[in-house]
PDB file of C-alpha atoms and ligand atoms in Angstrom:
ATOM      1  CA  UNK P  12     -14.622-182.624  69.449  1.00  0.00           C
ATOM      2  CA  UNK P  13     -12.350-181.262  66.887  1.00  0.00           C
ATOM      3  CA  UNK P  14     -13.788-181.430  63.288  1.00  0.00           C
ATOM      4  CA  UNK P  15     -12.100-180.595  60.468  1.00  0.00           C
ATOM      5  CA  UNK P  16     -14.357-179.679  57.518  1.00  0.00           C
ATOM      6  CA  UNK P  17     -13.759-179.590  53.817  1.00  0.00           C
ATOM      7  CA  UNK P  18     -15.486-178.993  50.621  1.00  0.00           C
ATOM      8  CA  UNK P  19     -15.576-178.182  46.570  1.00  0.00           C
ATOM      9  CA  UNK P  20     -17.082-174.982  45.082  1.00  0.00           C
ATOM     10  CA  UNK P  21     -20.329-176.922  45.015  1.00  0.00           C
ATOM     11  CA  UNK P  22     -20.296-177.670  48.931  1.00  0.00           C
ATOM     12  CA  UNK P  23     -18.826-174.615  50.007  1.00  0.00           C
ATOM     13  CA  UNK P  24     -21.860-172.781  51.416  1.00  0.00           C
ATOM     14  CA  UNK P  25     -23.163-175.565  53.290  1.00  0.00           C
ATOM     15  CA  UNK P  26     -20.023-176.349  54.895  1.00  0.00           C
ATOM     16  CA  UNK P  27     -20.072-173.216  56.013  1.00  0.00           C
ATOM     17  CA  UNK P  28     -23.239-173.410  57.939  1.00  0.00           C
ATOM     18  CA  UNK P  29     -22.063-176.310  59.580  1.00  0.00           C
ATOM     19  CA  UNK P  30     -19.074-175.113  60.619  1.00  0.00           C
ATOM     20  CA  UNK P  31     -21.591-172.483  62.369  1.00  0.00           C
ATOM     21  CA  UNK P  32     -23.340-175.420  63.798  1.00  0.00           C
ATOM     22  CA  UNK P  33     -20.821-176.983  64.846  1.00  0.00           C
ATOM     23  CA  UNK P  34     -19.528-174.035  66.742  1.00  0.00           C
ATOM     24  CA  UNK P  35     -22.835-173.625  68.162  1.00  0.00           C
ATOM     25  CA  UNK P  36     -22.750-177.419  69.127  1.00  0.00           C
ATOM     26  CA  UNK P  37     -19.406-176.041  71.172  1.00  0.00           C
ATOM     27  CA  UNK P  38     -16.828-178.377  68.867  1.00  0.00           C
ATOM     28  CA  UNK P  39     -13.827-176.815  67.485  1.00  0.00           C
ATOM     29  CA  UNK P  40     -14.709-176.463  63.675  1.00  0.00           C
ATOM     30  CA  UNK P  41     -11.615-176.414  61.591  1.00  0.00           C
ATOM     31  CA  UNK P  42     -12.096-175.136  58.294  1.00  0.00           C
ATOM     32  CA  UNK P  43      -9.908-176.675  55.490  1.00  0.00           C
ATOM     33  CA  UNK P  44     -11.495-174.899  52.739  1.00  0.00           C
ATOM     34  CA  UNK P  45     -12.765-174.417  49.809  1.00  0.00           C
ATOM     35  CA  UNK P  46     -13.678-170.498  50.544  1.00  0.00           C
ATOM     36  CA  UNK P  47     -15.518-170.051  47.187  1.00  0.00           C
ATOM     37  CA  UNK P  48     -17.685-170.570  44.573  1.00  0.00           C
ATOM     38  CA  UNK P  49     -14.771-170.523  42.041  1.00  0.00           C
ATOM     39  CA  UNK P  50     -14.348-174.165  40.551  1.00  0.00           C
ATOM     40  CA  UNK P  51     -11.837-176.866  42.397  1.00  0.00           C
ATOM     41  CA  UNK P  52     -11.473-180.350  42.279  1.00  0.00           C
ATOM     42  CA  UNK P  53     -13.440-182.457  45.342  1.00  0.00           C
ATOM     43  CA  UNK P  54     -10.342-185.038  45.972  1.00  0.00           C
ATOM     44  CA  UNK P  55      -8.091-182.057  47.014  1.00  0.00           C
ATOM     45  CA  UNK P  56     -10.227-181.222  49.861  1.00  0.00           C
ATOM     46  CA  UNK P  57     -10.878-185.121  50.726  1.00  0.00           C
ATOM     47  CA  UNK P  58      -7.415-185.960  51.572  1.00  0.00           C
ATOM     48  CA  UNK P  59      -6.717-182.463  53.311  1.00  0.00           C
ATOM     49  CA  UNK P  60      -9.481-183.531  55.654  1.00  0.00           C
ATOM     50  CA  UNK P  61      -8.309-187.243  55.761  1.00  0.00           C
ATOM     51  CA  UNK P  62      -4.850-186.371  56.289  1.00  0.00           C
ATOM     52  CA  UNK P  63      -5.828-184.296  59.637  1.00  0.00           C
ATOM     53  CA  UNK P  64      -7.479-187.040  60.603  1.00  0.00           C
ATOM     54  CA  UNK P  65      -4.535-189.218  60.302  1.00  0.00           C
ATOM     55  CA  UNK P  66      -2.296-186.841  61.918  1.00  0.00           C
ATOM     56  CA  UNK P  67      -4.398-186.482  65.111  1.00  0.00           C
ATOM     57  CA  UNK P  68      -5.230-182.574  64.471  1.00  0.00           C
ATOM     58  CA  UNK P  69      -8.667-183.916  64.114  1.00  0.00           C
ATOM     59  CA  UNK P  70     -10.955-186.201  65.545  1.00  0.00           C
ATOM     60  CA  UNK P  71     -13.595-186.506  62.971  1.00  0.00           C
ATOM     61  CA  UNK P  72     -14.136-184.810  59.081  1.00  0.00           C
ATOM     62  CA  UNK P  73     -17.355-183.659  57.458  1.00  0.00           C
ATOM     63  CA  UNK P  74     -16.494-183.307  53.557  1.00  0.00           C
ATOM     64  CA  UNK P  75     -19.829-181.574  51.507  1.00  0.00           C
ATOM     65  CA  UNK P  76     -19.689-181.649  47.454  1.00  0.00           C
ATOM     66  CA  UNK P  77     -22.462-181.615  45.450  1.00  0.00           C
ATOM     67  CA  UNK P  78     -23.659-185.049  45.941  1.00  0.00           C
ATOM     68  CA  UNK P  79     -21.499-186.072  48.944  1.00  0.00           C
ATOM     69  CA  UNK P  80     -20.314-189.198  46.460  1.00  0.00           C
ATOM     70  CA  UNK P  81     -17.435-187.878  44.586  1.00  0.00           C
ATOM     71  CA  UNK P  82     -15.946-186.901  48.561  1.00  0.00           C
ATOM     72  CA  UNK P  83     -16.520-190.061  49.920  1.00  0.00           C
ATOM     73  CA  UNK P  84     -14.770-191.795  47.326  1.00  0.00           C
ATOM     74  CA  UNK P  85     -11.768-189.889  47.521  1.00  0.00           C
ATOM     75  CA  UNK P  86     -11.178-190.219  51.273  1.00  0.00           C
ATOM     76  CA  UNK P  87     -12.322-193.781  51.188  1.00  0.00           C
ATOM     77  CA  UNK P  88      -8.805-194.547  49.062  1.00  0.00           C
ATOM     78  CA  UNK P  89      -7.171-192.941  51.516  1.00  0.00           C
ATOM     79  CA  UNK P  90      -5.645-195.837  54.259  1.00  0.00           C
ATOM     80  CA  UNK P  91      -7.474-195.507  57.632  1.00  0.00           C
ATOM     81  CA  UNK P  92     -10.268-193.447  56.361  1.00  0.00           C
ATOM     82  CA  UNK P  93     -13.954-194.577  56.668  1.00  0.00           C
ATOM     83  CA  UNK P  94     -15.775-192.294  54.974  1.00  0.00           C
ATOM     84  CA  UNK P  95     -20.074-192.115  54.426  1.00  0.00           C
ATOM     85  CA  UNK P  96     -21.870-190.466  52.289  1.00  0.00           C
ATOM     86  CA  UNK P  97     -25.225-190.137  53.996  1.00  0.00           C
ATOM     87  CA  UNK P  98     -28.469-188.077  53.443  1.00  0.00           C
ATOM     88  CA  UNK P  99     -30.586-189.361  55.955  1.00  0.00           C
ATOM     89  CA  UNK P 100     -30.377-189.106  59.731  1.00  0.00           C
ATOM     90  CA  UNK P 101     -30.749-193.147  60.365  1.00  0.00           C
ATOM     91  CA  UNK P 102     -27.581-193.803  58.066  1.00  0.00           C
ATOM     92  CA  UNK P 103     -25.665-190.981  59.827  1.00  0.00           C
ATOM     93  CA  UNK P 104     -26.122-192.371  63.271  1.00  0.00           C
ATOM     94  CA  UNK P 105     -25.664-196.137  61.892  1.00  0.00           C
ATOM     95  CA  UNK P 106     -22.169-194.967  59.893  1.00  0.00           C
ATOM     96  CA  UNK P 107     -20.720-194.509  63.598  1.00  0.00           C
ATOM     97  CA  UNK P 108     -22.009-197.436  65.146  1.00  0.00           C
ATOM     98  CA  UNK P 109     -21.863-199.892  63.148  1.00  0.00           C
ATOM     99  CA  UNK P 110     -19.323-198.570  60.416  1.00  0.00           C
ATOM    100  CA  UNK P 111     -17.263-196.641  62.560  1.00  0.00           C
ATOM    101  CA  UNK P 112     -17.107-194.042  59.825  1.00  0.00           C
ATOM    102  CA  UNK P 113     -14.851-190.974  60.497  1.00  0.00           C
ATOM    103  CA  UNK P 114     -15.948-189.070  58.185  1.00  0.00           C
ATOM    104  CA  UNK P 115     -19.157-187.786  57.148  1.00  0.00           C
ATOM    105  CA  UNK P 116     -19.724-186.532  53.387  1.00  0.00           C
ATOM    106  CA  UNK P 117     -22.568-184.727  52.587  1.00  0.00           C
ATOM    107  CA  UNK P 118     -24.450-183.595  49.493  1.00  0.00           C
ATOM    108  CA  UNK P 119     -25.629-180.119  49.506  1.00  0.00           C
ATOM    109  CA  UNK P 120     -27.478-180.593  45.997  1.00  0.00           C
ATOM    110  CA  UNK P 121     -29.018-183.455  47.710  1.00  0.00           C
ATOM    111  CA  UNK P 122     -29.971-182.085  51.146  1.00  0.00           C
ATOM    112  CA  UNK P 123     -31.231-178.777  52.848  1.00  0.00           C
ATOM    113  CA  UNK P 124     -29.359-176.989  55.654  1.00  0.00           C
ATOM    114  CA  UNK P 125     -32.146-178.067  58.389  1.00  0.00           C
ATOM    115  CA  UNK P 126     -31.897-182.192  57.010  1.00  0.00           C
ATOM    116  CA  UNK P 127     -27.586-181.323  56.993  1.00  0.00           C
ATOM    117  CA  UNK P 128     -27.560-180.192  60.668  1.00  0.00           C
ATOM    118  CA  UNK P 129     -29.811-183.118  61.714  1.00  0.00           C
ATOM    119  CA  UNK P 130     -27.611-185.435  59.939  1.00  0.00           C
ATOM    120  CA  UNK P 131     -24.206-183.907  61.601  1.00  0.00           C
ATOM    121  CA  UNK P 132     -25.813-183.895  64.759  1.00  0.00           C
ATOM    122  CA  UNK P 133     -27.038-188.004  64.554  1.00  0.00           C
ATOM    123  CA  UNK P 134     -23.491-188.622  63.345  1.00  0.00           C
ATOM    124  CA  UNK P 135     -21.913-186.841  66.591  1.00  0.00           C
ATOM    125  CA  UNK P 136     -24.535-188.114  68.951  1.00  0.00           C
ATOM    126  CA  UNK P 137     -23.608-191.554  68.376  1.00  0.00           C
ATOM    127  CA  UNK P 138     -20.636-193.837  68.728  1.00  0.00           C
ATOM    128  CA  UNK P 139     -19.099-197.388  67.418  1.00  0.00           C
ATOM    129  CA  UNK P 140     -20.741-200.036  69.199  1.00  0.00           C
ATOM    130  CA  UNK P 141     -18.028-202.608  68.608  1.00  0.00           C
ATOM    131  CA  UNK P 142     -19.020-206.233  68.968  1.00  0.00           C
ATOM    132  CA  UNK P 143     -19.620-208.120  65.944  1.00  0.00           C
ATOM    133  CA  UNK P 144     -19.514-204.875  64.125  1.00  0.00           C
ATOM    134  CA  UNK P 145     -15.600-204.306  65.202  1.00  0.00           C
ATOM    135  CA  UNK P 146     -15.024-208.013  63.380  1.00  0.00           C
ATOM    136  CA  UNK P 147     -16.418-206.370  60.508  1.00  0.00           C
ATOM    137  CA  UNK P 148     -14.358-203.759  60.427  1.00  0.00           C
ATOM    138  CA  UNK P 149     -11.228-205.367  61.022  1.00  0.00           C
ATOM    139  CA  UNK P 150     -12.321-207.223  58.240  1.00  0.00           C
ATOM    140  CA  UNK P 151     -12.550-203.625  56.235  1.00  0.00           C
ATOM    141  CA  UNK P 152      -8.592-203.161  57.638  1.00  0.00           C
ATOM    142  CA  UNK P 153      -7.513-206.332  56.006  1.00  0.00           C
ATOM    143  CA  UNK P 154      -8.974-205.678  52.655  1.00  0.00           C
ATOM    144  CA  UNK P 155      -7.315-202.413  53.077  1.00  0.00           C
ATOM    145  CA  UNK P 156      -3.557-203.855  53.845  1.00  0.00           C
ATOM    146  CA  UNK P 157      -4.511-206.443  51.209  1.00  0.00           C
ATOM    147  CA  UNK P 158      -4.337-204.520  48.672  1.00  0.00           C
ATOM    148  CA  UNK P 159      -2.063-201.807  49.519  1.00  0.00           C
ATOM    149  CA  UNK P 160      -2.863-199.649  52.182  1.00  0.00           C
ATOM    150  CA  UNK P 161      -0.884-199.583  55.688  1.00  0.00           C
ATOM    151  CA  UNK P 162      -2.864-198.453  58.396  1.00  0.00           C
TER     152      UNK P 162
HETATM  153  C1  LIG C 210     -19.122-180.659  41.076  1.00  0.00           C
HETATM  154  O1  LIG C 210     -19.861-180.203  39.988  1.00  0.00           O
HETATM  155  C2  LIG C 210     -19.635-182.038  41.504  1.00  0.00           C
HETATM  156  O2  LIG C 210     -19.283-182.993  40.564  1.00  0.00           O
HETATM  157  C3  LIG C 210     -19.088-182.386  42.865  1.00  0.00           C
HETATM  158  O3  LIG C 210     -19.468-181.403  43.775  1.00  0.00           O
HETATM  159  C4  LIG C 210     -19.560-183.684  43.476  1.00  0.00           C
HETATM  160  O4  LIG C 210     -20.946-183.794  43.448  1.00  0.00           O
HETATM  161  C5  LIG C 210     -18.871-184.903  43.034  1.00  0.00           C
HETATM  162  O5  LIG C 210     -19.123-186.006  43.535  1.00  0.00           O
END
């Protein structure tokens, strides 16, 4: 798969390793940024990542800030974007088959390299399971062209 990977100053390291992992895992790991410890703002990397998704570069993001929170709520305004913020390895698989997330955030002040590849790898392993979860998300779609977005 090709996953494109983004984080803040706080994230950067981490994301990092799991653009390793992901390599490892033999996906194409495309690296949005940040490169640094030097200070930048979380929402500029969330829609970077969200808009490759959208334009079919990508077919999944992994966003890592501090907590994983501040990145999820960024992509999450952004129409078409499902985006978790998940620290445990049960949420991660359950945010692609049940949520159909497409993007995972993660909190590297919140969890260790070994818990962050466990957590990227249950959140590739597993897919949507439609059914009554794909009502639910259609249901997600309509809030979202409800109130302004257009995918
Ligand atoms: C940066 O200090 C921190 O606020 C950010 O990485 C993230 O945790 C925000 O949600």
């Amino acid at each position: 798969m090709r996953i494109a990977l983004g984080s803040d100053h706080a994230g950067f390291r981490l994301k990092d390793e799991i653009a390793g992992i992901l390599r490892e895992m033999g996906h194409e790991a495309i690296d949005l940024g940040t490169d640094s410890d030097e200070s930048v703002d979380y929402p500029d990397f969330a829609v970077k990542v969200s808009e490759s998704i959208l334009a079919g570069e990508a077919d999944l993001g992994i966003l890592v800030c501090g907590t994983g929170l501040g990145m999820a709520m960024a992509a999450n305004k952004v129409p078409g974007i499902r985006a978790a913020a998940v620290s445990d390895t049960f949420s991660a698989r359950a945010a692609r088959e049940h949520n159909d997330a497409n993007v995972l955030c993660i909190g590297a002040r919140v969890v260790g390299s070994g818990l962050a590849r466990d957590i990227v790898t249950s959140f590739l392993g597993a897919s949507f399971q439609g059914g009554r979860h794909l009502r639910r998300v259609e249901k997600m779609k309509e809030i979202e062209k409800k109130y302004g977005g257009a995918r």
